[in-house]
Amino acid sequence: SQKIEQNSEALNIQEGKTATLTCNYTNYSPAYLQWYRQDPGRGPVFLLLIRENEKEKRKERLKVTFDTTLKQSLFHITASQPADSATYLCAQSYSSASKIIFGSGTRLSIRP
Amino acid sequence: NAGVTQTPKFQVLKTGQSMTLQCAQDMNHEYMSWYRQDPGMGLRLIHYSVGAGITDQGEVPNGYNVSRSTTEDFPLRLLSAAPSQTSVYFCASRIGDPTDTQYFGPGTRLTVL
């Protein structure tokens, strides 16, 4: 079955640096990869979606890449701030199905 | 718009009891889904619905039932609760297409003793 994995459970970086989170999928490429932010005690909030035929997507300080050769998506936060501290989830979906399947998440901590 | 609402926020059950987790959205979204979230395991899809009268199973459907009689409501039923169903449950909705933004409710924290 298709799996999506976020290898790092936690990531700690210094304020102002770029945070890079990794999401890997198995077998065939999903049509879409999505990234969400989740704060403690709250539901996830959608951030960005990237399609299989797109290499890169940007939104303000956020950037997502999709590499079908490496079967990987990278999520970058530039000029990171303590307010960016949260758990970030990646998710995959396919054009022929409606399901969205999530990875286990990476807890990001930005220290001042 | 209230968005996606879930009730109750917290619930404690004894093994074998039944209950229904409520989910409602006022955005006229066709697609709704239920996830459970456990430590270290991320969100796992339980059931989903692509419209009123249509439901399908996700990754972990056993022990849960759903129905979709209206566009607005998508209740999740536990017929005989087990300790393994202790989790945080999230309901989500979107217009329809997988590229549409998916909105999540605030979650229900369920403990089964």
Coordinates of N, CA and C in Angstrom, one line a residue:
Chain A
S1 N 0.8 -1.2 0.0 CA 0.0 0.0 0.0 C 0.9 1.2 0.0
Q2 N 0.3 2.3 -0.5 CA 1.1 3.6 -0.5 C 1.3 4.1 0.9
K3 N 2.5 4.6 1.1 CA 2.8 5.1 2.4 C 3.5 6.5 2.2
I4 N 3.3 7.3 3.2 CA 4.0 8.6 3.2 C 4.7 8.8 4.5
E5 N 5.9 9.2 4.5 CA 6.7 9.2 5.7 C 7.4 10.5 5.9
Q6 N 7.4 10.9 7.2 CA 8.2 12.1 7.6 C 9.2 11.6 8.5
N7 N 10.5 11.6 8.1 CA 11.5 10.9 8.8 C 11.9 11.5 10.1
S8 N 11.8 12.8 10.2 CA 12.2 13.4 11.5 C 11.0 13.6 12.4
E9 N 11.1 13.1 13.6 CA 10.0 13.4 14.6 C 10.1 14.8 15.1
A10 N 11.3 15.3 15.2 CA 11.5 16.7 15.8 C 12.7 17.3 15.1
L11 N 12.6 18.7 15.0 CA 13.7 19.5 14.4 C 13.8 20.7 15.2
N12 N 15.0 21.0 15.7 CA 15.2 22.3 16.5 C 16.2 23.1 15.7
I13 N 15.9 24.4 15.5 CA 16.8 25.3 14.8 C 16.8 26.7 15.4
Q14 N 17.8 27.4 15.1 CA 17.9 28.8 15.6 C 17.0 29.8 14.8
E15 N 16.5 30.7 15.5 CA 15.7 31.8 14.8 C 16.5 32.4 13.7
G16 N 15.8 32.7 12.6 CA 16.5 33.3 11.5 C 17.0 32.4 10.4
K17 N 17.2 31.1 10.8 CA 17.7 30.1 9.9 C 16.6 29.6 9.0
T18 N 16.9 28.8 8.0 CA 15.9 28.2 7.2 C 15.6 26.8 7.7
A19 N 14.3 26.5 8.0 CA 13.9 25.1 8.4 C 13.6 24.3 7.2
T20 N 14.1 23.1 7.1 CA 13.7 22.2 6.0 C 13.2 20.9 6.5
L21 N 12.0 20.6 6.1 CA 11.3 19.4 6.6 C 11.2 18.4 5.3
T22 N 11.3 17.1 5.6 CA 11.3 16.2 4.5 C 10.0 15.2 4.6
C23 N 9.5 14.9 3.4 CA 8.4 14.0 3.3 C 8.7 13.1 2.1
N24 N 8.7 11.8 2.4 CA 9.0 10.7 1.4 C 7.8 9.9 1.1
Y25 N 7.5 9.5 -0.1 CA 6.4 8.6 -0.4 C 7.0 7.3 -1.1
T26 N 6.2 6.2 -1.0 CA 6.6 5.0 -1.6 C 5.9 4.7 -2.9
N27 N 6.4 3.8 -3.7 CA 5.7 3.4 -4.9 C 5.4 4.5 -5.9
Y28 N 4.2 4.6 -6.4 CA 4.0 5.5 -7.5 C 3.7 6.9 -6.9
S29 N 3.9 7.9 -7.8 CA 3.8 9.3 -7.3 C 2.4 9.7 -7.1
P30 N 2.1 10.4 -6.0 CA 0.8 11.0 -5.8 C 0.6 12.2 -6.8
A31 N -0.6 12.5 -7.1 CA -0.9 13.6 -7.9 C -0.7 14.9 -7.2
Y32 N -0.9 14.9 -5.9 CA -0.8 16.1 -5.1 C -0.1 15.8 -3.8
L33 N 0.7 16.7 -3.3 CA 1.2 16.7 -2.0 C 0.8 18.0 -1.3
Q34 N 0.4 17.8 0.0 CA -0.1 19.0 0.7 C 0.7 19.1 2.0
W35 N 0.8 20.3 2.5 CA 1.5 20.5 3.8 C 0.5 21.3 4.7
Y36 N 0.5 20.9 6.0 CA -0.4 21.5 7.0 C 0.4 21.8 8.2
R37 N -0.1 22.8 9.0 CA 0.5 23.2 10.2 C -0.5 22.8 11.3
Q38 N 0.0 22.2 12.4 CA -0.9 21.9 13.6 C -0.3 22.4 14.9
D39 N -1.0 23.2 15.6 CA -0.6 23.7 16.9 C -1.2 22.8 17.9
P40 N -0.6 22.7 19.1 CA -1.1 21.8 20.2 C -2.6 22.0 20.5
G41 N -3.3 21.0 20.6 CA -4.7 21.1 20.9 C -5.7 21.6 19.9
R42 N -5.1 21.7 18.6 CA -5.9 22.3 17.5 C -5.9 21.4 16.3
G43 N -6.9 21.6 15.4 CA -6.9 20.8 14.2 C -5.8 21.4 13.2
P44 N -5.4 20.5 12.3 CA -4.4 21.0 11.2 C -5.0 22.1 10.4
V45 N -4.1 23.0 9.9 CA -4.5 24.1 9.0 C -3.7 23.9 7.7
F46 N -4.4 24.0 6.6 CA -3.8 23.8 5.3 C -2.8 25.0 5.0
L47 N -1.6 24.7 4.5 CA -0.6 25.7 4.1 C -0.4 25.8 2.6
L48 N 0.0 24.7 2.0 CA 0.3 24.7 0.6 C 0.0 23.3 -0.1
L49 N -0.3 23.4 -1.4 CA -0.4 22.2 -2.2 C 0.5 22.3 -3.4
I50 N 1.1 21.2 -3.7 CA 1.9 21.1 -5.0 C 1.5 20.0 -5.8
R51 N 1.4 20.2 -7.1 CA 1.0 19.1 -8.0 C 2.2 18.4 -8.5
E52 N 2.0 17.2 -9.0 CA 3.1 16.3 -9.5 C 3.9 16.9 -10.5
N53 N 3.3 17.7 -11.4 CA 4.0 18.3 -12.5 C 4.6 19.7 -12.2
E54 N 4.6 20.1 -10.9 CA 5.2 21.3 -10.4 C 6.4 21.0 -9.6
K55 N 7.5 21.7 -9.9 CA 8.7 21.4 -9.1 C 8.7 22.2 -7.8
E56 N 8.1 23.4 -7.8 CA 8.3 24.3 -6.7 C 7.0 25.2 -6.5
K57 N 6.7 25.5 -5.3 CA 5.6 26.4 -5.0 C 6.0 27.2 -3.8
R58 N 5.6 28.5 -3.9 CA 6.0 29.5 -2.8 C 4.8 30.2 -2.3
K59 N 4.8 30.5 -1.0 CA 3.8 31.4 -0.4 C 4.5 32.1 0.8
E60 N 4.8 33.4 0.6 CA 5.5 34.2 1.6 C 6.8 33.6 2.0
R61 N 7.0 33.2 3.2 CA 8.3 32.6 3.6 C 8.3 31.1 3.5
L62 N 7.3 30.5 2.9 CA 7.2 29.1 2.7 C 7.5 28.7 1.3
K63 N 8.2 27.5 1.1 CA 8.5 27.0 -0.2 C 8.4 25.5 -0.1
V64 N 7.7 24.9 -1.1 CA 7.6 23.4 -1.2 C 8.1 23.0 -2.5
T65 N 8.9 21.8 -2.5 CA 9.3 21.2 -3.7 C 8.8 19.8 -3.8
F66 N 8.8 19.3 -5.1 CA 8.2 18.0 -5.4 C 9.2 17.4 -6.3
D67 N 9.9 16.3 -5.9 CA 10.9 15.6 -6.7 C 10.5 14.2 -6.9
T68 N 10.0 13.9 -8.1 CA 9.4 12.6 -8.4 C 10.5 11.6 -8.6
T69 N 11.8 12.0 -8.9 CA 12.9 11.1 -9.0 C 13.3 10.5 -7.6
L70 N 13.4 11.4 -6.6 CA 13.7 11.0 -5.3 C 12.5 10.6 -4.5
K71 N 11.3 10.8 -5.0 CA 10.0 10.4 -4.3 C 10.0 11.2 -3.0
Q72 N 10.1 12.5 -3.1 CA 10.3 13.3 -2.0 C 9.7 14.7 -2.1
S73 N 9.2 15.3 -1.0 CA 8.8 16.7 -1.0 C 9.6 17.4 0.1
L74 N 10.1 18.5 -0.1 CA 10.8 19.3 0.9 C 9.9 20.6 1.2
F75 N 9.9 20.9 2.5 CA 9.1 22.1 3.0 C 10.1 23.0 3.7
H76 N 10.2 24.2 3.2 CA 11.2 25.2 3.7 C 10.4 26.3 4.3
I77 N 10.9 26.8 5.5 CA 10.5 28.0 6.1 C 11.7 28.9 6.2
T78 N 11.8 30.0 5.4 CA 12.9 30.9 5.5 C 12.7 31.9 6.6
A79 N 13.9 32.5 7.1 CA 13.8 33.5 8.2 C 12.9 33.0 9.3
S80 N 13.2 31.8 9.8 CA 12.2 31.2 10.8 C 12.1 32.1 12.0
Q81 N 10.9 32.0 12.6 CA 10.6 32.7 13.8 C 10.1 31.8 14.9
P82 N 10.2 32.1 16.2 CA 9.6 31.3 17.2 C 8.1 31.0 17.0
A83 N 7.4 31.9 16.4 CA 6.0 31.7 16.1 C 5.8 30.6 15.1
D84 N 6.8 30.2 14.4 CA 6.7 29.1 13.4 C 6.7 27.7 14.1
S85 N 7.0 27.7 15.4 CA 7.1 26.4 16.1 C 5.7 25.8 16.1
A86 N 5.7 24.5 15.6 CA 4.4 23.8 15.5 C 4.8 22.4 14.9
T87 N 3.8 21.6 14.8 CA 4.0 20.3 14.1 C 3.5 20.5 12.6
Y88 N 4.3 20.0 11.7 CA 4.0 20.2 10.3 C 3.8 18.8 9.7
L89 N 2.6 18.7 9.0 CA 2.2 17.4 8.4 C 2.2 17.5 6.9
C90 N 2.7 16.4 6.3 CA 2.5 16.3 4.8 C 1.5 15.3 4.5
A91 N 0.8 15.4 3.4 CA -0.3 14.5 3.0 C -0.3 14.3 1.5
Q92 N -0.7 13.1 1.1 CA -0.7 12.8 -0.4 C -2.2 12.5 -0.8
S93 N -2.5 12.8 -2.0 CA -3.7 12.4 -2.6 C -3.5 12.2 -4.1
Y94 N -4.5 11.4 -4.7 CA -4.4 11.0 -6.1 C -5.5 11.5 -6.9
S95 N -5.3 11.7 -8.1 CA -6.4 12.3 -8.9 C -7.5 11.4 -9.1
S96 N -7.3 10.0 -9.0 CA -8.4 9.1 -9.2 C -9.1 8.7 -8.0
A97 N -8.7 9.3 -6.8 CA -9.3 9.0 -5.5 C -9.5 10.2 -4.8
S98 N -10.4 10.2 -3.8 CA -10.6 11.4 -3.0 C -9.9 11.4 -1.6
K99 N -9.3 10.2 -1.3 CA -8.7 10.1 0.0 C -7.5 11.0 0.1
I100 N -7.2 11.6 1.3 CA -6.0 12.3 1.6 C -5.3 11.5 2.8
I101 N -4.1 11.0 2.6 CA -3.4 10.2 3.6 C -2.3 11.1 4.1
F102 N -2.1 11.1 5.4 CA -1.2 11.9 6.1 C 0.1 11.1 6.6
G103 N 1.2 11.9 6.7 CA 2.4 11.4 7.4 C 2.2 11.6 8.9
S104 N 3.2 11.2 9.6 CA 3.2 11.2 11.1 C 3.5 12.6 11.6
G105 N 4.1 13.5 10.8 CA 4.4 14.9 11.3 C 5.8 15.0 11.8
T106 N 6.3 16.3 11.7 CA 7.5 16.7 12.3 C 7.3 17.9 13.2
R107 N 7.7 17.8 14.4 CA 7.6 18.8 15.4 C 8.8 19.8 15.3
L108 N 8.5 21.0 14.9 CA 9.5 22.0 14.6 C 9.6 23.0 15.8
S109 N 10.8 23.2 16.3 CA 11.0 24.2 17.4 C 12.0 25.2 17.0
I110 N 11.6 26.5 17.0 CA 12.5 27.6 16.7 C 12.9 28.3 18.0
R111 N 14.2 28.2 18.3 CA 14.7 28.9 19.5 C 15.2 30.3 19.2
P112 N 14.9 31.2 20.1 CA 15.3 32.6 19.9 C 16.8 32.8 19.9
Chain B
N1 N -19.6 32.3 8.8 CA -19.6 30.8 8.8 C -18.9 30.3 10.1
A2 N -19.5 29.2 10.7 CA -18.8 28.6 11.8 C -17.7 27.7 11.4
G3 N -17.7 27.3 10.1 CA -16.7 26.3 9.6 C -17.1 24.9 10.0
V4 N -16.1 24.1 10.5 CA -16.3 22.7 10.8 C -16.4 22.7 12.4
T5 N -17.5 22.2 12.9 CA -17.7 22.1 14.3 C -17.8 20.6 14.7
Q6 N -17.3 20.4 15.9 CA -17.3 19.0 16.5 C -17.8 19.0 17.9
T7 N -18.7 18.1 18.2 CA -19.1 17.9 19.6 C -19.1 16.4 20.0
P8 N -18.8 16.1 21.2 CA -18.3 17.0 22.3 C -16.8 17.3 22.1
K9 N -16.2 18.1 23.0 CA -14.8 18.3 22.9 C -14.0 17.3 23.7
F10 N -14.6 16.8 24.7 CA -14.0 15.7 25.5 C -15.1 14.7 25.9
Q11 N -14.7 13.4 25.9 CA -15.6 12.3 26.3 C -14.8 11.2 26.9
V12 N -15.4 10.6 28.0 CA -14.8 9.4 28.7 C -15.9 8.4 28.6
L13 N -15.5 7.2 28.1 CA -16.4 6.1 27.9 C -15.9 4.9 28.7
K14 N -16.7 4.0 29.0 CA -16.3 2.7 29.5 C -16.3 1.7 28.4
T15 N -15.5 0.7 28.5 CA -15.4 -0.3 27.5 C -16.8 -0.9 27.2
G16 N -17.2 -1.0 25.9 CA -18.5 -1.6 25.6 C -19.6 -0.6 25.4
Q17 N -19.4 0.7 25.8 CA -20.4 1.7 25.6 C -20.4 2.1 24.2
S18 N -21.5 2.7 23.8 CA -21.6 3.3 22.4 C -21.7 4.8 22.5
M19 N -21.3 5.5 21.5 CA -21.6 6.9 21.4 C -21.4 7.4 20.0
T20 N -21.8 8.6 19.7 CA -21.7 9.2 18.4 C -21.0 10.5 18.6
L21 N -19.9 10.7 17.8 CA -19.2 12.0 17.7 C -19.9 12.7 16.5
Q22 N -20.2 14.0 16.9 CA -20.9 14.8 15.9 C -19.9 15.7 15.1
C23 N -20.2 15.9 13.8 CA -19.5 16.8 13.0 C -20.4 17.5 12.0
A24 N -20.3 18.8 11.9 CA -21.2 19.6 11.1 C -20.3 20.7 10.4
Q25 N -20.7 21.0 9.2 CA -20.1 22.1 8.5 C -21.1 22.9 7.7
D26 N -20.9 24.3 7.7 CA -21.9 25.2 7.1 C -21.3 25.8 5.8
M27 N -20.4 25.1 5.1 CA -19.8 25.7 4.0 C -20.3 25.0 2.7
N28 N -21.3 24.2 2.8 CA -21.8 23.4 1.6 C -20.8 22.6 1.0
H29 N -19.9 22.0 1.8 CA -18.8 21.1 1.2 C -19.4 19.7 1.0
E30 N -19.0 19.2 -0.2 CA -19.5 17.8 -0.5 C -18.7 16.7 0.2
Y31 N -17.4 17.0 0.3 CA -16.5 16.0 0.9 C -16.3 16.2 2.4
M32 N -16.5 15.1 3.1 CA -16.2 15.1 4.6 C -15.5 13.9 5.0
S33 N -14.7 14.0 6.0 CA -13.9 12.8 6.5 C -13.6 12.8 8.0
W34 N -13.3 11.7 8.5 CA -13.0 11.5 9.9 C -11.6 10.9 10.0
Y35 N -10.7 11.5 10.9 CA -9.4 11.0 11.1 C -9.3 10.8 12.6
R36 N -8.4 9.9 13.0 CA -8.0 9.8 14.4 C -6.5 10.1 14.4
Q37 N -6.1 10.7 15.6 CA -4.7 11.1 15.7 C -4.1 10.5 17.0
D38 N -3.1 9.7 16.9 CA -2.5 9.1 18.1 C -1.0 9.5 18.1
P39 N -0.4 9.6 19.3 CA 1.0 10.0 19.4 C 1.9 9.2 18.5
G40 N 2.7 10.0 17.7 CA 3.7 9.3 16.8 C 3.1 8.7 15.6
M41 N 1.8 8.7 15.4 CA 1.2 8.1 14.2 C 0.5 9.0 13.3
G42 N 0.5 10.3 13.5 CA -0.1 11.2 12.6 C -1.6 11.0 12.5
L43 N -2.1 11.5 11.5 CA -3.6 11.4 11.2 C -3.9 10.2 10.4
R44 N -4.8 9.3 10.8 CA -5.2 8.2 10.0 C -6.7 8.3 9.7
L45 N -6.9 8.0 8.4 CA -8.3 8.2 7.9 C -9.2 7.0 8.3
I46 N -10.3 7.4 8.8 CA -11.3 6.3 9.3 C -12.3 6.0 8.2
H47 N -13.1 7.0 7.9 CA -14.1 7.0 6.9 C -14.2 8.3 6.2
Y48 N -14.7 8.3 5.0 CA -14.9 9.6 4.3 C -16.2 9.5 3.4
S49 N -16.7 10.7 3.0 CA -17.9 10.7 2.2 C -17.7 11.8 1.1
V50 N -18.1 11.5 -0.1 CA -18.0 12.4 -1.2 C -19.3 13.1 -1.5
G51 N -20.3 12.9 -0.7 CA -21.6 13.6 -0.8 C -22.7 12.8 0.0
A52 N -23.8 13.5 0.1 CA -24.9 12.9 0.9 C -25.3 11.5 0.3
G53 N -25.4 10.5 1.2 CA -25.7 9.2 0.9 C -24.6 8.3 0.4
I54 N -23.3 8.9 0.3 CA -22.2 8.1 -0.1 C -21.1 8.1 0.9
T55 N -20.7 6.9 1.4 CA -19.6 6.9 2.3 C -18.6 5.8 1.9
D56 N -17.4 5.8 2.4 CA -16.4 4.8 2.0 C -15.4 4.7 3.2
Q57 N -14.7 3.5 3.2 CA -13.7 3.3 4.2 C -12.4 3.9 4.0
G58 N -11.7 4.3 5.1 CA -10.4 4.8 5.0 C -9.4 3.7 5.4
E59 N -8.3 4.2 6.1 CA -7.2 3.2 6.5 C -7.6 2.4 7.7
V60 N -8.4 2.9 8.6 CA -8.6 2.2 9.9 C -10.1 2.3 10.2
P61 N -11.0 1.6 9.4 CA -12.4 1.7 9.6 C -13.1 0.8 10.7
N62 N -12.3 -0.2 11.1 CA -12.9 -1.2 12.0 C -13.3 -0.6 13.3
G63 N -14.6 -0.9 13.7 CA -15.1 -0.4 15.0 C -15.8 0.9 14.9
Y64 N -15.9 1.4 13.7 CA -16.6 2.7 13.5 C -17.6 2.6 12.3
N65 N -18.7 3.3 12.5 CA -19.7 3.4 11.5 C -20.0 4.9 11.2
V66 N -20.3 5.2 9.9 CA -20.7 6.5 9.5 C -21.9 6.5 8.6
S67 N -22.6 7.6 8.5 CA -23.7 7.8 7.6 C -23.7 9.3 7.2
R68 N -24.2 9.5 6.0 CA -24.3 10.9 5.5 C -25.7 11.2 4.9
S69 N -26.6 11.6 5.8 CA -28.0 11.8 5.3 C -28.1 13.2 4.8
T70 N -27.3 14.1 5.2 CA -27.4 15.5 4.8 C -26.0 16.0 4.3
T71 N -25.9 17.1 3.6 CA -24.6 17.6 3.2 C -23.9 18.1 4.4
E72 N -24.6 18.7 5.4 CA -24.0 19.4 6.5 C -23.4 18.4 7.6
D73 N -24.0 17.3 7.8 CA -23.6 16.5 9.0 C -23.0 15.1 8.6
F74 N -22.0 14.7 9.4 CA -21.3 13.5 9.1 C -20.9 12.9 10.5
P75 N -21.8 12.2 11.2 CA -21.6 11.7 12.5 C -20.7 10.4 12.4
L76 N -19.9 10.2 13.4 CA -19.1 8.9 13.6 C -19.6 8.2 14.8
R77 N -20.0 6.9 14.6 CA -20.5 6.1 15.6 C -19.5 5.0 16.1
L78 N -19.4 4.9 17.4 CA -18.6 3.8 18.0 C -19.7 2.9 18.6
L79 N -19.8 1.7 18.1 CA -20.9 0.8 18.6 C -20.6 0.1 19.9
S80 N -19.3 -0.2 20.1 CA -18.9 -0.9 21.3 C -17.4 -0.4 21.6
A81 N -17.3 0.6 22.4 CA -16.0 1.2 22.5 C -15.0 0.3 23.2
A82 N -13.7 0.4 22.7 CA -12.6 -0.3 23.2 C -11.5 0.6 23.6
P83 N -10.6 0.2 24.5 CA -9.5 1.1 24.9 C -8.6 1.5 23.7
S84 N -8.5 0.7 22.7 CA -7.7 1.0 21.5 C -8.3 2.2 20.7
Q85 N -9.5 2.6 21.1 CA -10.1 3.7 20.4 C -9.9 5.0 21.1
T86 N -9.1 5.0 22.2 CA -8.7 6.2 22.9 C -7.8 7.0 21.9
S87 N -8.2 8.2 21.6 CA -7.6 9.0 20.6 C -8.2 10.4 20.5
V88 N -7.6 11.2 19.7 CA -8.2 12.5 19.3 C -8.8 12.3 17.9
Y89 N -10.0 12.7 17.8 CA -10.7 12.5 16.5 C -11.0 13.9 15.9
F90 N -10.6 14.0 14.6 CA -10.8 15.2 13.8 C -11.7 14.9 12.6
C91 N -12.6 15.8 12.4 CA -13.5 15.8 11.2 C -12.9 16.9 10.3
A92 N -13.1 16.7 9.0 CA -12.6 17.6 8.0 C -13.5 17.7 6.9
S93 N -13.5 18.8 6.1 CA -14.4 19.0 5.0 C -13.7 19.8 3.9
R94 N -14.1 19.6 2.7 CA -13.6 20.4 1.5 C -14.7 20.4 0.5
I95 N -14.6 21.3 -0.5 CA -15.6 21.5 -1.5 C -15.8 20.1 -2.2
G96 N -14.7 19.6 -2.7 CA -14.9 18.3 -3.5 C -13.6 17.8 -4.0
D97 N -13.0 18.6 -4.9 CA -11.7 18.1 -5.6 C -10.6 18.0 -4.6
P98 N -9.7 17.0 -4.8 CA -8.5 16.9 -3.9 C -7.6 18.1 -3.8
T99 N -7.7 19.1 -4.8 CA -6.9 20.3 -4.7 C -7.6 21.4 -3.9
D100 N -8.8 21.2 -3.5 CA -9.5 22.2 -2.7 C -9.0 22.2 -1.3
T101 N -9.0 23.3 -0.6 CA -8.5 23.4 0.7 C -9.4 22.6 1.7
Q102 N -8.7 21.8 2.5 CA -9.4 21.0 3.5 C -9.4 21.7 4.8
Y103 N -10.6 21.8 5.4 CA -10.7 22.5 6.7 C -11.0 21.4 7.8
F104 N -10.3 21.6 8.9 CA -10.4 20.7 10.0 C -11.2 21.3 11.2
G105 N -12.0 20.4 11.9 CA -12.6 20.9 13.1 C -11.6 20.9 14.3
P106 N -12.1 21.3 15.5 CA -11.2 21.5 16.6 C -10.8 20.1 17.3
G107 N -11.5 19.1 17.0 CA -11.2 17.8 17.5 C -12.0 17.4 18.7
T108 N -12.2 16.0 18.9 CA -12.8 15.5 20.1 C -11.8 14.5 20.8
R109 N -11.5 14.8 22.0 CA -10.6 13.9 22.8 C -11.4 12.8 23.5
L110 N -11.2 11.6 23.1 CA -12.0 10.5 23.6 C -11.1 9.5 24.4
T111 N -11.5 9.2 25.6 CA -10.8 8.2 26.4 C -11.7 7.1 26.7
V112 N -11.3 5.8 26.4 CA -12.1 4.7 26.7 C -11.4 3.9 27.8
L113 N -12.1 3.7 29.0 CA -11.5 3.0 30.1 C -11.8 1.5 30.1

